[in-house]
Amino acid sequence: MRNSVGAGRVVVLLGPPGVGKGTQGVRLAREGDWDHLSTGDLLRTALERGTALGKEARSYMEAGELVPDGVIVGLVGETLATSAPGRSVVLDGFPRTVAQAEALDDTLAKAGRAVDRVCLLEAPEEVIVKRISGRRSSPGGRVYNVHFDPPVREGFCDDTGEPLIHRADDRPETVRKRLAVYRRDTVPLVGLYEERGVLRRVNGQGGIHDVYAALRTAAA
Ligand code: AP5
């Protein structure tokens, strides 16, 4: 099913941890005036606020495991319900399992919408590991990289001046676990969306601006 007249586009960013989904998703949303829905960001906010959701999610996230589908589907359903159907949305880090993909289809169908495009960002594991080792995050959600995209003042966010943090799940052993979970639970979505004809592969190896240009074309 294609989206009904007047409905915005629904674009999913798929790809392994650290490939650049957040970096590119934020920019796509900002430049296109789209909504940006990142389940990782929603969960980290819940964690920081100490909500019931945050408490439930913490042990999974720290272990590099996926938070259970039921929790995630509820969270995304609530968030999508607040998004006007006319607005386009980029989904970053969701869906990550076949069950989540099916739940997304159901939610969108109720609003006369469907997934229009799935952009699969790809890069070799050694590139990903280097990117993650250099990642520093602002509590407000902006992401930097000490090797590739440093802040003007080392250790502090350019926008808010807050100290940058190293994510707890970016430790090498947790990153290895997250990559294994990606291969086990999320890679099956590639075939699923390929069969539907909505998947586009994006070379995620280049610089941030080159990847963005390729992504924008793929998402169109
Ligand atoms: P989440 O936050 O979604 O983590 P992830 O998918 O593992 O992705 P990352 O945030 O690590 O990486 P990214 O691809 O966004 O890369 P980024 O742009 O930051 O999820 C965290 C946890 O929450 C999960 O492990 C799970 O527990 C839970 N969770 C979340 N969603 C869930 C779901 N749907 N179901 C169940 N559980 C869920 O880039 C990485 C670094 O590289 C940055 O420093 C960046 O500056 C740099 N960089 C980016 N692009 C480039 C480039 N082209 N060149 C050089 N450097 C670059």
Coordinates of C-alpha atoms in Angstrom, one line a residue, residues 9-140:
R9 CA 6.7 10.1 3.6
V10 CA 7.8 7.4 6.1
V11 CA 11.6 6.6 5.7
V12 CA 13.3 4.0 7.8
L13 CA 17.1 4.2 8.5
L14 CA 18.5 0.7 8.9
G15 CA 22.1 -0.2 9.6
P16 CA 24.5 -1.5 12.2
P17 CA 25.3 0.4 15.4
G18 CA 27.6 3.4 14.8
V19 CA 27.2 3.5 11.0
G20 CA 25.7 7.0 11.1
K21 CA 22.0 6.6 11.4
G22 CA 21.6 9.3 14.0
T23 CA 24.0 11.7 12.4
Q24 CA 22.2 11.5 9.0
G25 CA 18.7 11.1 10.4
V26 CA 18.9 14.4 12.4
R27 CA 20.1 16.2 9.3
L28 CA 17.5 14.7 7.0
A29 CA 14.8 15.8 9.4
R30 CA 16.3 19.3 10.0
E31 CA 16.8 20.1 6.3
G32 CA 13.5 18.6 5.1
D33 CA 11.5 19.8 8.1
W34 CA 10.6 16.2 8.9
D35 CA 9.9 14.5 12.3
H36 CA 12.8 12.4 13.6
L37 CA 12.0 9.5 15.7
S38 CA 15.0 7.7 17.3
T39 CA 14.1 4.9 19.7
G40 CA 17.7 5.0 21.1
D41 CA 17.2 8.7 21.9
L42 CA 13.8 8.1 23.4
L43 CA 15.1 5.3 25.6
R44 CA 18.2 7.4 26.7
T45 CA 15.9 10.3 27.7
A46 CA 13.7 7.8 29.7
L47 CA 16.8 6.4 31.4
E48 CA 18.1 9.9 32.4
R49 CA 14.7 10.8 33.8
G50 CA 14.5 7.6 35.7
T51 CA 11.0 6.8 34.4
A52 CA 9.5 3.3 34.6
L53 CA 10.4 2.8 31.0
G54 CA 14.0 3.9 31.6
K55 CA 14.3 1.5 34.5
E56 CA 13.0 -1.4 32.4
A57 CA 15.3 -0.6 29.5
R58 CA 18.5 0.1 31.4
S59 CA 19.8 -3.5 31.8
Y60 CA 19.1 -4.4 28.2
M61 CA 20.8 -1.3 26.8
E62 CA 23.9 -1.6 29.1
A63 CA 24.2 -5.3 28.0
G64 CA 23.9 -4.3 24.3
E65 CA 20.7 -6.4 24.0
L66 CA 17.5 -5.2 22.4
V67 CA 14.8 -3.8 24.7
P68 CA 11.7 -6.2 24.4
D69 CA 9.5 -5.6 21.3
G70 CA 6.4 -4.9 23.4
V71 CA 8.0 -2.0 25.2
I72 CA 9.4 -0.5 22.0
V73 CA 6.2 -0.9 20.0
G74 CA 4.2 0.9 22.7
L75 CA 6.7 3.7 22.8
V76 CA 6.8 4.2 19.1
G77 CA 3.0 3.9 18.8
E78 CA 2.6 6.7 21.3
T79 CA 5.1 8.9 19.6
L80 CA 3.8 8.3 16.1
A81 CA 0.3 9.1 17.3
T82 CA 1.4 12.6 18.1
S83 CA 2.9 13.1 14.6
A84 CA 0.5 14.8 12.1
P85 CA -0.2 12.4 9.2
G86 CA 0.8 15.1 6.7
R87 CA 4.3 15.3 8.1
S88 CA 7.1 13.2 6.8
V89 CA 9.0 11.1 9.4
V90 CA 12.4 9.5 9.5
L91 CA 12.5 6.4 11.8
D92 CA 16.1 5.9 13.2
G93 CA 16.8 2.6 14.8
F94 CA 13.3 1.3 14.5
P95 CA 12.2 -1.3 13.4
R96 CA 15.0 -3.7 14.5
T97 CA 13.1 -7.0 14.5
V98 CA 10.6 -8.6 12.2
A99 CA 7.9 -8.3 15.0
Q100 CA 8.6 -4.5 15.2
A101 CA 8.4 -4.2 11.4
E102 CA 5.0 -6.0 11.5
A103 CA 3.7 -3.7 14.3
L104 CA 4.9 -0.7 12.4
D105 CA 2.9 -1.8 9.3
D106 CA -0.2 -2.1 11.5
T107 CA 0.2 1.3 13.1
L108 CA 0.8 3.0 9.8
A109 CA -2.0 1.2 8.0
K110 CA -4.5 2.5 10.6
A111 CA -3.5 6.0 9.5
G112 CA -3.6 5.1 5.8
R113 CA 0.2 5.2 5.6
A114 CA 3.0 2.7 4.8
V115 CA 6.8 2.6 4.8
D116 CA 7.9 4.3 1.6
R117 CA 11.6 3.8 1.8
V118 CA 14.1 1.9 3.8
C119 CA 17.7 3.2 3.5
L120 CA 20.3 0.7 4.6
L121 CA 23.5 2.4 5.6
E122 CA 26.5 0.1 5.1
A123 CA 30.1 0.2 6.3
P124 CA 32.7 -2.4 7.2
E125 CA 33.1 -3.3 10.8
E126 CA 36.5 -1.7 11.3
V127 CA 35.1 1.7 10.2
I128 CA 32.2 1.3 12.6
V129 CA 34.4 0.3 15.5
K130 CA 36.6 3.4 14.9
R131 CA 33.6 5.7 14.7
I132 CA 32.1 4.4 17.9
S133 CA 35.4 4.6 19.8
G134 CA 35.5 8.3 18.9
R135 CA 31.8 9.2 19.5
R136 CA 31.0 11.8 22.1
S137 CA 27.4 12.7 22.8
S138 CA 25.8 15.8 24.2
P139 CA 23.0 15.2 26.8
G140 CA 20.8 17.2 24.4

